[in-house]
PDB file of C-alpha atoms in Angstrom:
ATOM      1  CA  ALA A   1    -175.855 -43.142 -31.431  1.00 37.00           C
ATOM      2  CA  SER A   2    -174.767 -40.737 -34.117  1.00 36.00           C
ATOM      3  CA  THR A   3    -172.112 -42.012 -36.505  1.00 39.00           C
ATOM      4  CA  GLY A   4    -169.801 -39.051 -35.934  1.00 38.00           C
ATOM      5  CA  SER A   5    -169.470 -39.430 -32.177  1.00 32.00           C
ATOM      6  CA  SER A   6    -166.591 -41.132 -30.428  1.00 29.00           C
ATOM      7  CA  PRO A   7    -167.116 -44.312 -28.383  1.00 30.00           C
ATOM      8  CA  VAL A   8    -166.776 -42.263 -25.188  1.00 31.00           C
ATOM      9  CA  THR A   9    -169.469 -39.815 -26.315  1.00 28.00           C
ATOM     10  CA  ARG A  10    -171.775 -42.631 -27.436  1.00 30.00           C
ATOM     11  CA  ARG A  11    -171.301 -44.441 -24.131  1.00 33.00           C
ATOM     12  CA  HIS A  12    -172.751 -41.482 -22.213  1.00 33.00           C
ATOM     13  CA  GLU A  13    -175.099 -40.149 -24.850  1.00 34.00           C
ATOM     14  CA  SER A  14    -178.008 -40.223 -22.412  1.00 36.00           C
ATOM     15  CA  ARG A  15    -177.133 -39.179 -18.861  1.00 33.00           C
ATOM     16  CA  GLU A  16    -180.176 -41.075 -17.586  1.00 39.00           C
ATOM     17  CA  GLU A  17    -179.020 -44.245 -19.380  1.00 40.00           C
ATOM     18  CA  ALA A  18    -175.548 -43.891 -17.891  1.00 33.00           C
ATOM     19  CA  LEU A  19    -176.960 -43.348 -14.416  1.00 34.00           C
ATOM     20  CA  GLN A  20    -179.368 -46.270 -14.588  1.00 40.00           C
ATOM     21  CA  SER A  21    -177.184 -48.874 -16.279  1.00 39.00           C
ATOM     22  CA  GLY A  22    -175.939 -50.830 -13.334  1.00 38.00           C
ATOM     23  CA  LEU A  23    -176.966 -48.541 -10.505  1.00 36.00           C
ATOM     24  CA  SER A  24    -180.462 -49.881  -9.902  1.00 36.00           C
ATOM     25  CA  MET A  25    -179.260 -52.487  -7.376  1.00 36.00           C
ATOM     26  CA  TYR A  26    -178.429 -49.660  -4.962  1.00 35.00           C
ATOM     27  CA  PRO A  27    -181.510 -48.067  -3.366  1.00 37.00           C
ATOM     28  CA  HIS A  28    -179.670 -44.763  -2.755  1.00 40.00           C
ATOM     29  CA  ALA A  29    -177.987 -44.705  -6.178  1.00 41.00           C
ATOM     30  CA  ASP A  30    -180.520 -42.516  -7.972  1.00 42.00           C
ATOM     31  CA  LYS A  31    -179.946 -39.653  -5.525  1.00 45.00           C
ATOM     32  CA  GLU A  32    -176.189 -40.074  -5.415  1.00 47.00           C
ATOM     33  CA  ALA A  33    -175.388 -41.059  -8.999  1.00 45.00           C
ATOM     34  CA  GLY A  34    -175.215 -37.559 -10.466  1.00 46.00           C
ATOM     35  CA  ARG A  35    -172.789 -36.452  -7.778  1.00 49.00           C
ATOM     36  CA  TYR A  36    -170.611 -39.541  -8.329  1.00 48.00           C
ATOM     37  CA  LEU A  37    -170.553 -38.970 -12.061  1.00 50.00           C
ATOM     38  CA  MET A  38    -169.362 -35.392 -11.700  1.00 56.00           C
ATOM     39  CA  ARG A  39    -166.770 -36.111  -8.990  1.00 74.00           C
ATOM     40  CA  VAL A  40    -165.301 -39.114 -10.813  1.00 78.00           C
ATOM     41  CA  ARG A  41    -165.202 -37.088 -14.026  1.00 80.00           C
ATOM     42  CA  ASP A  42    -163.275 -34.357 -12.179  1.00 81.00           C
ATOM     43  CA  PHE A  43    -160.807 -37.027 -11.055  1.00 81.00           C
ATOM     44  CA  SER A  44    -160.602 -38.350 -14.626  1.00 81.00           C
ATOM     45  CA  LYS A  45    -159.822 -34.854 -15.874  1.00 84.00           C
ATOM     46  CA  TRP A  46    -157.040 -34.573 -13.263  1.00 78.00           C
ATOM     47  CA  VAL A  47    -155.666 -37.940 -14.448  1.00 82.00           C
ATOM     48  CA  GLY A  48    -155.564 -36.656 -18.034  1.00 83.00           C
ATOM     49  CA  GLU A  49    -153.812 -33.447 -16.970  1.00 84.00           C
ATOM     50  CA  ASN A  50    -151.187 -35.325 -14.933  1.00 81.00           C
ATOM     51  CA  GLU A  51    -150.019 -38.054 -17.295  1.00 80.00           C
ATOM     52  CA  GLU A  52    -146.471 -37.701 -15.968  1.00 79.00           C
ATOM     53  CA  LEU A  53    -147.754 -38.807 -12.522  1.00 81.00           C
ATOM     54  CA  VAL A  54    -150.589 -41.169 -13.393  1.00 81.00           C
ATOM     55  CA  GLN A  55    -151.138 -43.967 -15.906  1.00 83.00           C
ATOM     56  CA  ALA A  56    -154.766 -44.743 -16.697  1.00 83.00           C
ATOM     57  CA  GLY A  57    -156.422 -47.618 -18.514  1.00 85.00           C
ATOM     58  CA  ALA A  58    -158.867 -47.231 -21.366  1.00 83.00           C
ATOM     59  CA  THR A  59    -162.588 -46.616 -20.999  1.00 83.00           C
ATOM     60  CA  ILE A  60    -164.764 -49.718 -20.759  1.00 88.00           C
ATOM     61  CA  GLY A  61    -168.440 -50.304 -21.268  1.00 87.00           C
ATOM     62  CA  GLU A  62    -171.144 -51.441 -18.892  1.00 91.00           C
ATOM     63  CA  GLY A  63    -171.203 -54.883 -20.529  1.00 91.00           C
ATOM     64  CA  ARG A  64    -167.572 -55.513 -19.625  1.00 92.00           C
ATOM     65  CA  ILE A  65    -168.187 -54.367 -16.040  1.00 93.00           C
ATOM     66  CA  LYS A  66    -171.191 -56.713 -15.763  1.00 94.00           C
ATOM     67  CA  ASP A  67    -169.160 -59.593 -17.225  1.00 93.00           C
ATOM     68  CA  ALA A  68    -166.435 -58.982 -14.636  1.00 93.00           C
ATOM     69  CA  GLU A  69    -169.023 -58.805 -11.840  1.00 93.00           C
ATOM     70  CA  ARG A  70    -170.483 -62.154 -12.886  1.00 93.00           C
ATOM     71  CA  LYS A  71    -167.059 -63.760 -13.157  1.00 93.00           C
ATOM     72  CA  MET A  72    -165.891 -62.464  -9.750  1.00 92.00           C
ATOM     73  CA  LYS A  73    -169.324 -62.778  -8.079  1.00 91.00           C
ATOM     74  CA  ILE A  74    -169.228 -59.168  -6.878  1.00 91.00           C
ATOM     75  CA  VAL A  75    -171.196 -55.976  -7.443  1.00 90.00           C
ATOM     76  CA  VAL A  76    -169.196 -52.843  -8.214  1.00 91.00           C
ATOM     77  CA  PRO A  77    -170.770 -49.872  -6.366  1.00 90.00           C
ATOM     78  CA  PRO A  78    -171.837 -46.747  -8.314  1.00 87.00           C
ATOM     79  CA  SER A  79    -168.841 -44.531  -7.568  1.00 83.00           C
ATOM     80  CA  LEU A  80    -166.262 -47.176  -8.406  1.00 90.00           C
ATOM     81  CA  ARG A  81    -168.334 -48.327 -11.377  1.00 91.00           C
ATOM     82  CA  GLU A  82    -168.098 -44.860 -12.891  1.00 88.00           C
ATOM     83  CA  LEU A  83    -164.339 -44.786 -12.309  1.00 89.00           C
ATOM     84  CA  TYR A  84    -164.024 -48.100 -14.176  1.00 92.00           C
ATOM     85  CA  ARG A  85    -166.173 -46.797 -17.024  1.00 90.00           C
ATOM     86  CA  LEU A  86    -163.691 -43.962 -17.494  1.00 89.00           C
ATOM     87  CA  HIS A  87    -160.456 -45.830 -16.659  1.00 88.00           C
ATOM     88  CA  ASP A  88    -160.026 -49.589 -16.425  1.00 91.00           C
ATOM     89  CA  GLY A  89    -157.275 -49.195 -13.875  1.00 90.00           C
ATOM     90  CA  VAL A  90    -155.320 -46.189 -12.600  1.00 89.00           C
ATOM     91  CA  GLU A  91    -151.686 -46.407 -11.537  1.00 91.00           C
ATOM     92  CA  MET A  92    -150.321 -43.701  -9.236  1.00 87.00           C
ATOM     93  CA  ALA A  93    -146.967 -43.290  -7.495  1.00 85.00           C
ATOM     94  CA  HIS A  94    -148.263 -44.739  -4.198  1.00 86.00           C
ATOM     95  CA  GLY A  95    -150.431 -47.573  -5.559  1.00 90.00           C
ATOM     96  CA  TYR A  96    -153.103 -48.456  -8.070  1.00 93.00           C
ATOM     97  CA  VAL A  97    -156.734 -49.176  -8.846  1.00 93.00           C
ATOM     98  CA  PRO A  98    -156.351 -52.457 -10.745  1.00 94.00           C
ATOM     99  CA  PRO A  99    -158.078 -53.180 -14.035  1.00 94.00           C
ATOM    100  CA  LEU A 100    -161.160 -55.373 -13.600  1.00 92.00           C
ATOM    101  CA  LEU A 101    -159.796 -58.501 -15.307  1.00 88.00           C
ATOM    102  CA  GLY A 102    -156.499 -59.767 -16.646  1.00 86.00           C
ATOM    103  CA  GLU A 103    -152.977 -59.365 -15.327  1.00 86.00           C
ATOM    104  CA  SER A 104    -152.590 -57.486 -12.008  1.00 89.00           C
ATOM    105  CA  SER A 105    -156.386 -57.137 -11.940  1.00 93.00           C
ATOM    106  CA  LEU A 106    -159.060 -56.671  -9.313  1.00 94.00           C
ATOM    107  CA  GLU A 107    -159.833 -60.349  -9.807  1.00 93.00           C
ATOM    108  CA  GLU A 108    -156.232 -61.270  -8.864  1.00 93.00           C
ATOM    109  CA  MET A 109    -156.191 -58.818  -5.949  1.00 92.00           C
ATOM    110  CA  LEU A 110    -159.373 -60.332  -4.509  1.00 93.00           C
ATOM    111  CA  GLY A 111    -157.852 -63.794  -4.878  1.00 92.00           C
ATOM    112  CA  VAL A 112    -154.738 -62.745  -2.918  1.00 90.00           C
ATOM    113  CA  ILE A 113    -156.901 -61.229  -0.176  1.00 91.00           C
ATOM    114  CA  ARG A 114    -159.157 -64.299   0.025  1.00 90.00           C
ATOM    115  CA  ASP A 115    -156.129 -66.633   0.172  1.00 92.00           C
ATOM    116  CA  ALA A 116    -154.603 -64.575   3.004  1.00 88.00           C
ATOM    117  CA  ASP A 117    -157.793 -65.227   5.039  1.00 88.00           C
ATOM    118  CA  LEU A 118    -157.441 -62.175   7.274  1.00 84.00           C
ATOM    119  CA  GLY A 119    -161.069 -62.179   8.380  1.00 85.00           C
ATOM    120  CA  TRP A 120    -162.108 -59.282   6.164  1.00 88.00           C
ATOM    121  CA  ASP A 121    -165.746 -59.512   5.115  1.00 91.00           C
ATOM    122  CA  LEU A 122    -165.544 -59.126   1.347  1.00 90.00           C
ATOM    123  CA  ALA A 123    -169.347 -59.205   1.191  1.00 91.00           C
ATOM    124  CA  LYS A 124    -169.306 -55.849   3.042  1.00 94.00           C
ATOM    125  CA  PHE A 125    -166.092 -54.267   1.729  1.00 94.00           C
ATOM    126  CA  LEU A 126    -164.820 -54.311  -1.855  1.00 95.00           C
ATOM    127  CA  PRO A 127    -161.065 -53.636  -2.033  1.00 95.00           C
ATOM    128  CA  PHE A 128    -160.269 -51.376  -4.988  1.00 94.00           C
ATOM    129  CA  PHE A 129    -156.846 -49.807  -4.332  1.00 95.00           C
ATOM    130  CA  SER A 130    -153.565 -51.556  -3.583  1.00 94.00           C
ATOM    131  CA  TYR A 131    -150.722 -49.621  -1.953  1.00 93.00           C
ATOM    132  CA  GLN A 132    -147.066 -50.367  -2.544  1.00 89.00           C
ATOM    133  CA  ASN A 133    -146.713 -51.062   1.200  1.00 90.00           C
ATOM    134  CA  GLY A 134    -149.258 -53.915   1.000  1.00 90.00           C
ATOM    135  CA  ASP A 135    -152.309 -52.105   2.417  1.00 94.00           C
ATOM    136  CA  TYR A 136    -155.623 -51.965   0.551  1.00 95.00           C
ATOM    137  CA  ASP A 137    -158.430 -49.425   0.406  1.00 96.00           C
ATOM    138  CA  ALA A 138    -161.958 -50.817   0.213  1.00 96.00           C
ATOM    139  CA  VAL A 139    -165.360 -49.250  -0.291  1.00 95.00           C
ATOM    140  CA  GLU A 140    -168.099 -50.245   2.131  1.00 95.00           C
ATOM    141  CA  LEU A 141    -170.806 -51.679  -0.093  1.00 92.00           C
ATOM    142  CA  ALA A 142    -173.761 -50.767   2.147  1.00 91.00           C
ATOM    143  CA  SER A 143    -172.568 -47.200   2.745  1.00 90.00           C
ATOM    144  CA  LYS A 144    -174.740 -44.545   1.133  1.00 85.00           C
ATOM    145  CA  GLU A 145    -171.731 -42.261   0.771  1.00 87.00           C
ATOM    146  CA  GLY A 146    -169.291 -44.974  -0.305  1.00 90.00           C
ATOM    147  CA  ARG A 147    -167.241 -44.918   2.915  1.00 94.00           C
ATOM    148  CA  VAL A 148    -163.641 -46.038   2.347  1.00 96.00           C
ATOM    149  CA  VAL A 149    -161.602 -48.072   4.827  1.00 96.00           C
ATOM    150  CA  ARG A 150    -157.951 -49.084   4.832  1.00 96.00           C
ATOM    151  CA  LEU A 151    -157.334 -52.817   5.200  1.00 93.00           C
ATOM    152  CA  ASP A 152    -154.035 -53.557   6.950  1.00 92.00           C
ATOM    153  CA  PRO A 153    -152.882 -57.096   6.118  1.00 90.00           C
ATOM    154  CA  LYS A 154    -150.279 -57.072   8.899  1.00 88.00           C
ATOM    155  CA  SER A 155    -152.792 -56.507  11.709  1.00 89.00           C
ATOM    156  CA  GLY A 156    -156.062 -57.389   9.978  1.00 87.00           C
ATOM    157  CA  ASP A 157    -157.467 -53.998  11.046  1.00 90.00           C
ATOM    158  CA  LEU A 158    -159.946 -51.928   9.074  1.00 91.00           C
ATOM    159  CA  ASN A 159    -159.769 -48.166   9.652  1.00 95.00           C
ATOM    160  CA  GLU A 160    -161.912 -45.496   8.020  1.00 96.00           C
ATOM    161  CA  ILE A 161    -159.798 -43.187   5.899  1.00 95.00           C
ATOM    162  CA  ALA A 162    -162.552 -41.307   4.073  1.00 94.00           C
ATOM    163  CA  PRO A 163    -166.253 -40.859   4.893  1.00 94.00           C
ATOM    164  CA  SER A 164    -167.084 -41.025   1.172  1.00 91.00           C
ATOM    165  CA  PHE A 165    -165.601 -42.130  -2.129  1.00 90.00           C
ATOM    166  CA  GLU A 166    -165.551 -38.462  -3.156  1.00 88.00           C
ATOM    167  CA  LYS A 167    -163.293 -37.638  -0.205  1.00 90.00           C
ATOM    168  CA  TRP A 168    -161.080 -40.595  -1.099  1.00 91.00           C
ATOM    169  CA  LEU A 169    -160.688 -39.199  -4.637  1.00 87.00           C
ATOM    170  CA  ASP A 170    -159.690 -35.832  -3.147  1.00 84.00           C
ATOM    171  CA  ALA A 171    -157.090 -37.512  -0.931  1.00 85.00           C
ATOM    172  CA  ALA A 172    -155.754 -39.616  -3.840  1.00 83.00           C
ATOM    173  CA  VAL A 173    -155.162 -36.475  -5.879  1.00 79.00           C
ATOM    174  CA  ALA A 174    -153.404 -34.782  -2.942  1.00 78.00           C
ATOM    175  CA  GLN A 175    -150.866 -37.633  -2.473  1.00 71.00           C
TER     176      GLN A 175
END
């Protein structure tokens, strides 16, 4: 890394390094990773342009994501992983993507969901967005496109709300 570059620039100095660091556990990741990177970066740009509507956490490195994965015994899929690299948490008017660890974190959210024992298979769906009404959005871990479902804690139902994480980002911006 050059000494004059910012931490954000250094973190993504090599696009190939950014794509491969943490994506190799997904067989479809190599084909999809470039698209995820660009779409999440578009969302990140929107976040920066709408600071009056959105509060975003700081950028984090791959090491911190891997530490959180080990601690929570989860694997963060490529699309969500890139969002966490750019923003460790995003708060919007209708809900939030929690930071990975700490107060009001993904770790806490998963604990609440596990304790509620609603029959959701957290090995297949990783909740990543909490709504003010108590619902959660979760990415389907085996989905090539990163299909997103809404988890309703009142009924226990899971309903598809977006066929891909990209479409979910579009919908989040529109709300």
